[in-house]
Every structure is written in structure tokens, then in C-alpha cells.
CSV table of C-alpha atoms in Angstrom, one decimal:
chain,number,residue,atom,x,y,z
A,1,UNK,CA,0.0,0.0,0.0
A,2,UNK,CA,1.2,3.5,-0.8
A,3,UNK,CA,2.7,5.3,2.2
A,4,UNK,CA,0.4,8.3,1.9
A,5,UNK,CA,-2.6,6.1,1.7
A,6,UNK,CA,-1.5,4.3,4.9
A,7,UNK,CA,-1.1,7.6,6.7
A,8,UNK,CA,-4.4,9.0,5.4
A,9,UNK,CA,-6.3,5.9,6.5
A,10,UNK,CA,-4.7,5.9,9.9
A,11,UNK,CA,-5.4,9.6,10.5
A,12,UNK,CA,-9.0,9.2,9.4
A,13,UNK,CA,-9.5,6.2,11.7
A,14,UNK,CA,-7.9,8.1,14.6
A,15,UNK,CA,-10.2,11.1,13.9
A,16,UNK,CA,-13.3,8.9,13.8
A,17,UNK,CA,-12.5,7.1,17.1
A,18,UNK,CA,-11.5,10.3,18.8
A,19,UNK,CA,-14.7,12.1,17.7
A,20,UNK,CA,-16.9,9.1,18.9
A,21,UNK,CA,-15.2,9.1,22.3
A,22,UNK,CA,-15.3,12.9,22.7
A,23,UNK,CA,-18.9,13.2,21.6
A,24,UNK,CA,-20.6,10.1,23.0
A,25,UNK,CA,-18.4,7.9,25.4
A,26,UNK,CA,-16.5,10.8,27.1
A,27,UNK,CA,-14.0,8.4,28.6
A,28,UNK,CA,-10.4,9.5,29.3
A,29,UNK,CA,-8.7,9.8,25.8
A,30,UNK,CA,-6.4,6.8,26.2
A,31,UNK,CA,-9.0,4.4,27.5
A,32,UNK,CA,-11.8,5.5,25.1
A,33,UNK,CA,-9.7,5.3,22.0
A,34,UNK,CA,-8.2,2.0,23.0
A,35,UNK,CA,-11.6,0.5,23.7
A,36,UNK,CA,-13.0,1.8,20.4
A,37,UNK,CA,-10.0,0.5,18.4
A,38,UNK,CA,-10.3,-3.0,20.0
A,39,UNK,CA,-14.1,-3.0,19.3
A,40,UNK,CA,-13.5,-1.9,15.7
A,41,UNK,CA,-10.9,-4.7,15.2
A,42,UNK,CA,-13.2,-7.3,16.6
A,43,UNK,CA,-16.1,-6.1,14.4
A,44,UNK,CA,-13.7,-6.2,11.4
A,45,UNK,CA,-12.6,-9.7,12.1
A,46,UNK,CA,-16.3,-10.9,12.5
A,47,UNK,CA,-17.4,-9.1,9.3
A,48,UNK,CA,-14.4,-10.4,7.3
A,49,UNK,CA,-15.3,-14.0,8.3
A,50,UNK,CA,-18.9,-13.6,7.2
A,51,UNK,CA,-18.5,-11.1,4.2
A,52,UNK,CA,-14.9,-11.2,3.0
A,53,UNK,CA,-13.8,-7.9,1.5
A,54,UNK,CA,-16.3,-5.6,3.3
A,55,UNK,CA,-13.7,-4.3,5.8
A,56,UNK,CA,-10.9,-4.6,3.3
A,57,UNK,CA,-9.3,-1.2,3.8
A,58,UNK,CA,-9.2,-1.5,7.6
A,59,UNK,CA,-7.6,-5.0,7.3
A,60,UNK,CA,-5.1,-3.7,4.7
A,61,UNK,CA,-4.3,-0.8,7.0
A,62,UNK,CA,-3.6,-3.2,10.0
A,63,UNK,CA,-1.5,-5.5,7.9
A,64,UNK,CA,0.6,-2.7,6.4
A,65,UNK,CA,1.5,-1.0,9.7
A,66,UNK,CA,4.9,-2.0,10.9
A,67,UNK,CA,3.9,-1.4,14.5
A,68,UNK,CA,7.2,-2.3,16.2
A,69,UNK,CA,9.3,-0.2,13.9
A,70,UNK,CA,7.1,2.8,14.0
A,71,UNK,CA,6.8,2.8,17.8
A,72,UNK,CA,10.4,2.1,18.8
A,73,UNK,CA,12.2,3.9,16.0
A,74,UNK,CA,9.9,6.9,15.3
A,75,UNK,CA,7.2,7.6,17.9
A,76,UNK,CA,9.0,6.7,21.1
A,77,UNK,CA,11.5,9.5,21.1
A,78,UNK,CA,8.9,12.2,20.5
A,79,UNK,CA,6.5,10.8,23.2
A,80,UNK,CA,9.2,10.6,25.8
A,81,UNK,CA,10.7,14.0,25.0
A,82,UNK,CA,7.2,15.6,25.2
A,83,UNK,CA,6.6,14.0,28.7
A,84,UNK,CA,10.0,14.9,30.0
A,85,UNK,CA,9.9,18.5,28.6
A,86,UNK,CA,6.6,19.2,30.4
A,87,UNK,CA,7.6,17.5,33.7
A,88,UNK,CA,8.3,19.8,36.7
A,89,UNK,CA,12.0,19.2,37.2
A,90,UNK,CA,12.0,20.9,40.7
A,91,UNK,CA,9.4,18.4,41.9
A,92,UNK,CA,11.3,15.6,40.3
A,93,UNK,CA,14.5,16.5,42.1
A,94,UNK,CA,12.7,16.3,45.5
A,95,UNK,CA,11.4,12.8,44.6
A,96,UNK,CA,14.5,11.5,42.8
A,97,UNK,CA,15.2,8.7,45.3
A,98,UNK,CA,12.0,6.8,44.9
A,99,UNK,CA,11.9,7.6,41.2
A,100,UNK,CA,15.4,6.1,40.6
A,101,UNK,CA,14.6,3.2,42.9
A,102,UNK,CA,11.4,2.2,41.2
A,103,UNK,CA,12.7,2.7,37.7
A,104,UNK,CA,15.9,0.6,38.3
A,105,UNK,CA,15.7,-1.8,41.2
A,106,UNK,CA,11.9,-2.0,40.8
A,107,UNK,CA,12.1,-3.0,37.1
A,108,UNK,CA,14.8,-5.6,37.8
A,109,UNK,CA,12.8,-7.0,40.7
A,110,UNK,CA,9.6,-7.1,38.8
A,111,UNK,CA,11.2,-8.9,35.8
A,112,UNK,CA,12.8,-11.5,38.1
A,113,UNK,CA,9.6,-12.0,40.2
A,114,UNK,CA,7.4,-12.2,37.1
A,115,UNK,CA,9.7,-14.6,35.3
A,116,UNK,CA,10.1,-16.9,38.3
A,117,UNK,CA,6.4,-17.0,39.1
A,118,UNK,CA,5.5,-17.6,35.5
A,119,UNK,CA,8.0,-20.4,35.2
A,120,UNK,CA,6.6,-22.3,38.1
A,121,UNK,CA,2.9,-21.6,37.3
A,122,UNK,CA,3.5,-22.7,33.7
A,123,UNK,CA,5.0,-25.9,34.9
A,124,UNK,CA,2.0,-26.6,37.1
A,125,UNK,CA,-0.4,-26.3,34.1
A,126,UNK,CA,2.0,-28.4,31.9
A,127,UNK,CA,3.3,-25.5,29.7
A,128,UNK,CA,6.9,-25.9,29.0
A,129,UNK,CA,8.7,-22.6,28.5
A,130,UNK,CA,12.4,-22.0,29.3
A,131,UNK,CA,13.2,-19.8,32.3
A,132,UNK,CA,15.1,-17.2,30.1
A,133,UNK,CA,11.9,-16.7,28.0
A,134,UNK,CA,9.9,-16.1,31.2
A,135,UNK,CA,12.4,-13.4,32.2
A,136,UNK,CA,12.2,-12.0,28.6
A,137,UNK,CA,8.4,-11.8,29.0
A,138,UNK,CA,8.9,-10.1,32.3
A,139,UNK,CA,11.3,-7.5,30.9
A,140,UNK,CA,8.9,-6.3,28.2
A,141,UNK,CA,5.8,-6.0,30.5
A,142,UNK,CA,7.6,-4.6,33.6
A,143,UNK,CA,8.1,-0.9,32.4
A,144,UNK,CA,5.1,1.3,32.9
A,145,UNK,CA,3.7,3.7,30.2
A,146,UNK,CA,4.3,7.4,30.9
A,147,UNK,CA,1.8,8.5,28.3
A,148,UNK,CA,-1.1,6.3,29.4
A,149,UNK,CA,-0.7,6.9,33.2
A,150,UNK,CA,-0.2,10.6,32.7
A,151,UNK,CA,-3.5,11.0,30.9
A,152,UNK,CA,-5.3,8.9,33.5
A,153,UNK,CA,-4.2,10.6,36.7
A,154,UNK,CA,-4.4,14.1,35.2
A,155,UNK,CA,-7.7,14.9,36.9
A,156,UNK,CA,-7.4,12.8,40.1
A,157,UNK,CA,-6.9,13.8,43.7
A,158,UNK,CA,-3.4,12.3,43.6
A,159,UNK,CA,-1.0,14.2,45.9
A,160,UNK,CA,1.7,16.1,44.0
A,161,UNK,CA,4.6,14.1,45.3
A,162,UNK,CA,3.0,10.8,44.3
A,163,UNK,CA,2.1,12.1,40.9
A,164,UNK,CA,5.7,13.1,40.3
A,165,UNK,CA,6.9,9.7,41.5
A,166,UNK,CA,4.6,7.9,39.1
A,167,UNK,CA,5.4,10.2,36.1
A,168,UNK,CA,9.2,10.1,36.8
A,169,UNK,CA,9.3,6.4,37.2
A,170,UNK,CA,7.5,5.7,34.0
A,171,UNK,CA,9.8,8.1,32.1
A,172,UNK,CA,13.0,6.4,33.2
A,173,UNK,CA,11.9,2.7,33.5
A,174,UNK,CA,11.3,2.6,29.7
A,175,UNK,CA,15.0,3.0,29.1
A,176,UNK,CA,16.0,0.5,31.8
A,177,UNK,CA,13.4,-2.0,30.6
A,178,UNK,CA,14.5,-1.7,27.0
A,179,UNK,CA,18.1,-2.3,27.8
A,180,UNK,CA,17.2,-5.3,30.0
A,181,UNK,CA,15.0,-6.7,27.2
A,182,UNK,CA,17.8,-6.4,24.7
A,183,UNK,CA,20.3,-8.1,27.1
A,184,UNK,CA,17.9,-11.0,27.7
A,185,UNK,CA,17.1,-11.3,24.0
A,186,UNK,CA,20.8,-11.6,23.2
A,187,UNK,CA,21.1,-14.4,25.8
A,188,UNK,CA,18.2,-16.3,24.1
A,189,UNK,CA,20.0,-16.0,20.8
A,190,UNK,CA,23.5,-16.9,21.9
A,191,UNK,CA,22.6,-19.4,24.7
A,192,UNK,CA,23.4,-19.3,28.3
A,193,UNK,CA,26.6,-21.3,27.8
A,194,UNK,CA,28.3,-18.5,25.9
A,195,UNK,CA,26.9,-15.8,28.2
A,196,UNK,CA,29.6,-13.4,29.4
A,197,UNK,CA,28.5,-11.6,32.6
A,198,UNK,CA,31.3,-9.0,32.6
A,199,UNK,CA,30.7,-8.1,29.0
A,200,UNK,CA,26.9,-7.9,29.5
A,201,UNK,CA,27.3,-5.6,32.6
A,202,UNK,CA,29.7,-3.3,30.6
A,203,UNK,CA,27.2,-3.1,27.7
A,204,UNK,CA,24.4,-2.3,30.2
A,205,UNK,CA,26.5,0.5,31.8
A,206,UNK,CA,27.5,1.8,28.3
A,207,UNK,CA,23.9,2.0,27.1
A,208,UNK,CA,22.5,3.5,30.3
A,209,UNK,CA,25.1,6.1,31.1
A,210,UNK,CA,26.1,6.8,27.5
A,211,UNK,CA,22.5,7.5,26.7
A,212,UNK,CA,22.2,9.9,29.7
A,213,UNK,CA,25.4,11.6,28.8
A,214,UNK,CA,24.5,12.3,25.2
A,215,UNK,CA,21.0,13.4,26.2
A,216,UNK,CA,22.3,15.8,28.8
A,217,UNK,CA,24.8,17.4,26.4
A,218,UNK,CA,22.3,17.8,23.6
A,219,UNK,CA,19.5,18.9,25.9
A,220,UNK,CA,21.6,21.7,27.4
A,221,UNK,CA,22.9,22.8,24.0
A,222,UNK,CA,19.3,22.9,22.6
A,223,UNK,CA,18.2,25.0,25.7
A,224,UNK,CA,21.0,27.5,25.0
A,225,UNK,CA,20.1,27.7,21.3
A,226,UNK,CA,16.4,28.2,21.9
A,227,UNK,CA,17.1,30.8,24.5
A,228,UNK,CA,19.3,32.8,22.1
A,229,UNK,CA,16.7,33.4,19.4
A,230,UNK,CA,13.3,35.1,19.3
A,231,UNK,CA,11.7,33.4,16.4
A,232,UNK,CA,9.3,30.8,17.7
A,233,UNK,CA,9.4,28.7,14.5
A,234,UNK,CA,13.2,28.3,14.9
A,235,UNK,CA,12.7,27.4,18.6
A,236,UNK,CA,10.2,24.6,17.6
A,237,UNK,CA,12.6,23.3,14.9
A,238,UNK,CA,15.5,23.2,17.4
A,239,UNK,CA,13.3,21.2,19.8
A,240,UNK,CA,12.3,18.8,17.0
A,241,UNK,CA,16.0,18.5,15.9
A,242,UNK,CA,17.2,17.5,19.4
A,243,UNK,CA,14.7,14.6,19.5
A,244,UNK,CA,15.8,13.4,16.1
A,245,UNK,CA,19.5,13.8,16.9
A,246,UNK,CA,19.3,11.8,20.0
A,247,UNK,CA,17.3,9.0,18.3
A,248,UNK,CA,19.8,8.7,15.5
A,249,UNK,CA,23.0,9.2,17.5
A,250,UNK,CA,21.9,6.9,20.3
A,251,UNK,CA,21.0,4.2,17.8
A,252,UNK,CA,24.2,4.6,15.9
A,253,UNK,CA,26.3,4.5,19.0
A,254,UNK,CA,24.4,1.6,20.6
A,255,UNK,CA,23.1,3.7,23.5
A,256,UNK,CA,19.7,3.8,25.1
A,257,UNK,CA,17.4,6.0,23.0
A,258,UNK,CA,14.7,6.3,25.7
A,259,UNK,CA,17.2,7.5,28.4
A,260,UNK,CA,18.9,9.8,25.9
A,261,UNK,CA,15.7,11.5,24.8
A,262,UNK,CA,14.3,11.7,28.3
A,263,UNK,CA,17.5,13.3,29.6
A,264,UNK,CA,17.5,15.8,26.7
A,265,UNK,CA,13.8,16.7,27.4
A,266,UNK,CA,14.6,17.3,31.1
A,267,UNK,CA,17.5,19.5,30.4
A,268,UNK,CA,15.7,21.4,27.6
A,269,UNK,CA,12.6,22.0,29.7
A,270,UNK,CA,14.2,22.5,33.2
A,271,UNK,CA,14.4,26.3,32.9
A,272,UNK,CA,12.4,28.8,31.0
A,273,UNK,CA,13.8,29.8,27.5
A,274,UNK,CA,12.1,33.2,27.9
A,275,UNK,CA,14.5,36.1,27.6
A,276,UNK,CA,13.8,39.7,28.3
A,277,UNK,CA,12.9,40.3,24.7
A,278,UNK,CA,10.5,37.3,24.4
A,279,UNK,CA,7.1,36.7,25.9
A,280,UNK,CA,5.5,33.3,26.6
A,281,UNK,CA,7.8,31.3,24.3
A,282,UNK,CA,8.4,28.6,26.9
A,283,UNK,CA,4.6,28.3,27.6
A,284,UNK,CA,3.9,28.1,23.9
A,285,UNK,CA,6.5,25.4,23.4
A,286,UNK,CA,5.0,23.4,26.3
A,287,UNK,CA,1.6,23.6,24.5
A,288,UNK,CA,3.2,22.5,21.3
A,289,UNK,CA,4.8,19.4,22.8
A,290,UNK,CA,1.6,18.7,24.8
A,291,UNK,CA,-0.3,18.7,21.4
A,292,UNK,CA,2.3,16.4,19.9
A,293,UNK,CA,2.0,14.1,22.9
A,294,UNK,CA,-1.8,13.8,22.6
A,295,UNK,CA,-1.8,13.4,18.8
A,296,UNK,CA,0.8,10.6,18.9
A,297,UNK,CA,-0.8,9.1,21.9
A,298,UNK,CA,-4.1,8.8,20.0
A,299,UNK,CA,-2.4,7.3,16.9
A,300,UNK,CA,-0.4,4.9,19.1
A,301,UNK,CA,-3.4,3.4,20.9
A,302,UNK,CA,-5.4,3.2,17.7
A,303,UNK,CA,-2.5,1.1,16.3
A,304,UNK,CA,-2.5,-1.1,19.4
A,305,UNK,CA,-6.2,-1.8,18.9
A,306,UNK,CA,-5.7,-2.5,15.2
A,307,UNK,CA,-3.1,-5.1,16.0
A,308,UNK,CA,-5.9,-7.5,17.0
A,309,UNK,CA,-6.5,-8.1,13.3
A,310,UNK,CA,-3.0,-9.4,13.0
A,311,UNK,CA,-3.3,-11.7,16.0
A,312,UNK,CA,-5.9,-14.3,15.1
A,313,UNK,CA,-4.4,-16.8,17.4
A,314,UNK,CA,-4.9,-14.6,20.5
A,315,UNK,CA,-8.1,-16.5,21.4
A,316,UNK,CA,-6.1,-19.6,22.1
A,317,UNK,CA,-4.1,-17.9,24.9
A,318,UNK,CA,-6.8,-16.4,27.1
A,319,UNK,CA,-6.0,-18.6,30.1
A,320,UNK,CA,-2.3,-17.9,30.0
A,321,UNK,CA,-3.2,-14.2,29.3
A,322,UNK,CA,-5.3,-14.1,32.5
A,323,UNK,CA,-2.5,-15.8,34.5
A,324,UNK,CA,0.0,-13.2,33.1
A,325,UNK,CA,-2.3,-10.3,34.3
A,326,UNK,CA,-2.4,-11.8,37.9
A,327,UNK,CA,1.4,-12.4,37.9
A,328,UNK,CA,2.4,-9.0,36.7
A,329,UNK,CA,0.2,-7.3,39.3
A,330,UNK,CA,1.8,-9.5,42.0
A,331,UNK,CA,5.3,-8.8,40.7
A,332,UNK,CA,4.6,-5.1,40.6
A,333,UNK,CA,3.2,-5.1,44.1
A,334,UNK,CA,6.2,-7.0,45.5
A,335,UNK,CA,8.8,-4.9,43.5
A,336,UNK,CA,7.4,-1.8,45.3
A,337,UNK,CA,6.9,-3.3,48.7
A,338,UNK,CA,10.3,-5.0,49.1
A,339,UNK,CA,12.4,-1.8,48.5
A,340,UNK,CA,10.0,0.2,50.6
A,341,UNK,CA,10.5,-2.2,53.5
A,342,UNK,CA,14.2,-1.7,53.6
A,343,UNK,CA,14.4,2.0,52.6
A,344,UNK,CA,11.2,3.4,54.1
A,345,UNK,CA,13.0,6.1,56.1
A,346,UNK,CA,14.8,7.5,53.1
A,347,UNK,CA,11.8,7.4,50.7
A,348,UNK,CA,9.0,9.9,50.6
A,349,UNK,CA,6.3,7.2,50.2
A,350,UNK,CA,4.5,4.9,52.7
A,351,UNK,CA,2.8,1.6,52.8
A,352,UNK,CA,-0.6,3.2,52.1
A,353,UNK,CA,0.7,4.2,48.6
A,354,UNK,CA,1.8,0.7,47.6
A,355,UNK,CA,-1.6,-0.3,46.2
A,356,UNK,CA,-2.0,3.0,44.3
A,357,UNK,CA,1.5,2.7,42.8
A,358,UNK,CA,0.8,-0.9,41.9
A,359,UNK,CA,-2.5,-0.1,40.2
A,360,UNK,CA,-0.9,2.9,38.5
A,361,UNK,CA,1.6,0.6,36.8
A,362,UNK,CA,-0.2,0.9,33.4
A,363,UNK,CA,1.4,-0.8,30.5
A,364,UNK,CA,1.1,0.5,26.9
A,365,UNK,CA,2.3,0.4,23.3
A,366,UNK,CA,6.0,-0.1,24.1
A,367,UNK,CA,5.3,-3.6,25.6
A,368,UNK,CA,3.4,-4.6,22.4
A,369,UNK,CA,6.1,-3.2,20.2
A,370,UNK,CA,8.8,-5.1,22.0
A,371,UNK,CA,6.8,-8.3,21.9
A,372,UNK,CA,6.3,-7.9,18.1
A,373,UNK,CA,10.0,-7.4,17.7
A,374,UNK,CA,10.7,-10.9,19.0
A,375,UNK,CA,12.3,-13.3,16.5
A,376,UNK,CA,10.4,-16.4,15.4
A,377,UNK,CA,10.5,-19.1,18.2
A,378,UNK,CA,8.1,-21.6,19.7
A,379,UNK,CA,7.3,-19.1,22.5
A,380,UNK,CA,6.7,-16.0,20.4
A,381,UNK,CA,2.9,-16.3,20.2
A,382,UNK,CA,2.7,-17.2,23.9
A,383,UNK,CA,4.6,-14.0,24.9
A,384,UNK,CA,2.9,-11.7,22.3
A,385,UNK,CA,-0.6,-12.8,23.3
A,386,UNK,CA,0.2,-12.5,27.0
A,387,UNK,CA,1.6,-9.0,26.5
A,388,UNK,CA,-1.5,-8.0,24.6
A,389,UNK,CA,-3.9,-9.3,27.3
A,390,UNK,CA,-1.8,-7.5,30.0
A,391,UNK,CA,-1.8,-4.2,28.0
A,392,UNK,CA,-5.6,-4.3,27.3
A,393,UNK,CA,-6.4,-5.1,31.0
A,394,UNK,CA,-3.9,-2.5,32.2
A,395,UNK,CA,-5.2,0.4,30.1
A,396,UNK,CA,-9.0,-0.3,30.2
A,397,UNK,CA,-9.6,-2.0,33.6
A,398,UNK,CA,-6.8,-0.3,35.7
A,399,UNK,CA,-7.3,2.9,33.7
A,400,UNK,CA,-11.0,3.1,34.4
A,401,UNK,CA,-10.6,2.3,38.1
A,402,UNK,CA,-7.4,4.1,39.1
A,403,UNK,CA,-8.9,7.5,39.6
A,404,UNK,CA,-11.7,5.9,41.7
A,405,UNK,CA,-9.1,4.2,43.9
A,406,UNK,CA,-7.1,7.4,44.3
A,407,UNK,CA,-10.1,9.6,45.0
A,408,UNK,CA,-11.6,7.1,47.4
A,409,UNK,CA,-8.3,6.7,49.3
A,410,UNK,CA,-7.8,10.5,49.7
A,411,UNK,CA,-11.4,11.2,50.3
A,412,UNK,CA,-11.3,8.8,53.2
A,413,UNK,CA,-8.3,10.6,54.6
A,414,UNK,CA,-10.0,14.0,54.3
A,415,UNK,CA,-13.1,12.7,56.0
A,416,UNK,CA,-10.9,11.2,58.8
A,417,UNK,CA,-9.3,14.6,59.4
């Protein structure tokens, strides 16, 4: 299919779902669009089975979208930069300890716990899957989605410090999760016998700290460049350029693209670019990136919904998908509780926040994109279907109930006082 036709169809479908949600459903954007896209895909599959060719264009659109490539190589950088640029850096500095703990130790713990639990539960129901593939599954579903959770908690009664922790964690854990996923994927390819721990640790350090270094340098440089000019068009182009530079440079140098882009966004947006001769340039730039964030978010979750057309075998994995949902929630809860137990005095969170932080661990399009990037193996369909079930449950069920949980928890506290 011609590239322009693919883009045109995708934009038209996004506009249609967005209008239906805004006009009739009035659900939070992420949840409503995801639900409509999934419903549309299910109707398409049903209609195609009865009347082949009726939903031809929607089927062709789904089959021609290279979801993994588009998300990981194109959209991810812009989405993460937008979220980082608009994040309050002063608040982030105050909550940096829990943010770093949850985005590093938390992701590693969640991956290990999920992989271990899945390995034993799969054995109990006579499903044979190697332990390394269980860990690989855990690595791609452990990171939370900054776009989805940000849209959901925007109008809740969540305290400022907890909102910053959730937003900051979801920004950084994408990078850690992606590096961990790549490391485990390499082990599955080369085998555990040829696994070199020292080399793996050095590559991990290179990707993480190298990505942060190039992001910090380019982010600070872009801030100085934007501050030195008055033309808003030039300011926007510089901000777009820094995202593309980090995506290309980090990929070429084998560094973490998410960490590079997030760091650049934090440095570029940490201070106002407004000079004495300029008015509201920073505020206008924030609105620009907020619009980019919302548009790409809509497109992303429409594409997630359309992927159902490409996964006809997903109906064979609903039991293991349900097990995966329970296990990722348990792993998330334990990965928050364990560090909190040992470091409670140095963290600005308490045990009452564990359930909220667990339920706020919303997964999104990145998990699907990573699952789709898996090479062919006997376990690919198992992992891909399980990831899809987890993401759908996470966005729709957790998304619809998260604000109620938050508002109920803090309403009870207000009543008690």
C-alpha cells in the first residue's frame, strides 16, 4: 500500500474514534480510543469472516503498519521527550530517590519475580517454557507507560509528590526495561553457555550512562540555542531537531534511545527559555509538545487496537493471558513493597501508597512493540498474546478504576481529618 494512503487511512480512523469518544463515550482519551479501536478490530474480524472484503481497507491498514518499527524507531522519542519536557524538574529532584529506585531496582525485581512466578505456574499447568523466556516476557511488561498513566491521573486527587513519582518512574523505566530486554534477548539468541556476565554488565552500563550523557549534552545545548533566538518557528525546529538527533545518535552508538531522549527533554525544559525580549515562548513550546504528545498518543493506541486483526491466534491464549495479568500485578506489588520495607526512612512514600503505585503501573504500546520485535520461536505467540492481554487489561480496567481508587483513598483521609 502507498505510504500516503496508509497515513491517510490511519489519521481518518484516529479522527473517527477520537470524535466518537469525545462526543458520546466521554472516557479519558487513552481508554476510550483503545476500547473503540479494539471493538473496531473485533467487528472487522467478525465481518471479514462472514463477508470477505467488506472491511478490506481496515484490514489492509492493519497488515501494512509495521507497529514495532514505527513505535520504537519513530514515535517513542517524541513521546518521551514531550513527557520529559513538560515534567516539573524541581518536583522531580525532590522525589528523585523513589523515582530512581522504582525505575531501576523496581524494574529488575519485577522482571525477576514475574519470570520466576510464570516459570513455576506454567510448569503446574503443563506448559513448557524456558526460564530465560519467562524473564524476557517479564522484561517487556515490567516498564510502565508514561503516556497512558499521565493521561489517566491528570484529573485525580493524587498528591503532587506521588504524581511526580509515578510520572518520573514511567519516564526512566522505559529505558532500563528496553536495555534489560535487549540483554535477555541476546542471551536467548547466543545461549546461556556463551553468556559473558562481565561483557553484559559493561554493555548495560554503556547503554544507560552513555544515553544519559549524550542526552544531557544535547539537551543543554538545545536549551541555550532556543534561549538565544526570538523566532518561535526556529525554537520549535530546534526542539524537534534535538529529538531526532538523540534518536539517530543513540541508535548509531548503541546507546539507550529512551534514556537519551528523556534526559534531553529534562535539560531542555528544566528552565524557561524566555529572555527579556521574548514573551511566553516557553509556555507556547510546552503547549506545542503537549499537542504532539496527545496526537501521537491517539495514533499509538489506535494502532494497538488494530493489531488484534494481526493476532488471530490470541483466542487460544486467554487462560495464560489471565495468568499473566495476575502475575504482573503480584510482581509489581512486591517490587514496590520490598524496596520500601528496607528503605522506608529515606523514601517519601509509605505503605498506604503501595496499592496505588501498583495499580498505576499501566502498560502500553511499548510492551506490544517489544513483543512484536521478538524473532520467530516456539514461544513468540505465547509472549505476544500474553503481552496483549496485559496491556488491554492495564489500560482499560486499571485505567477506568485508578482514579476511583485514588479519590476514594484520599477522600477517606480527608473525612478522617
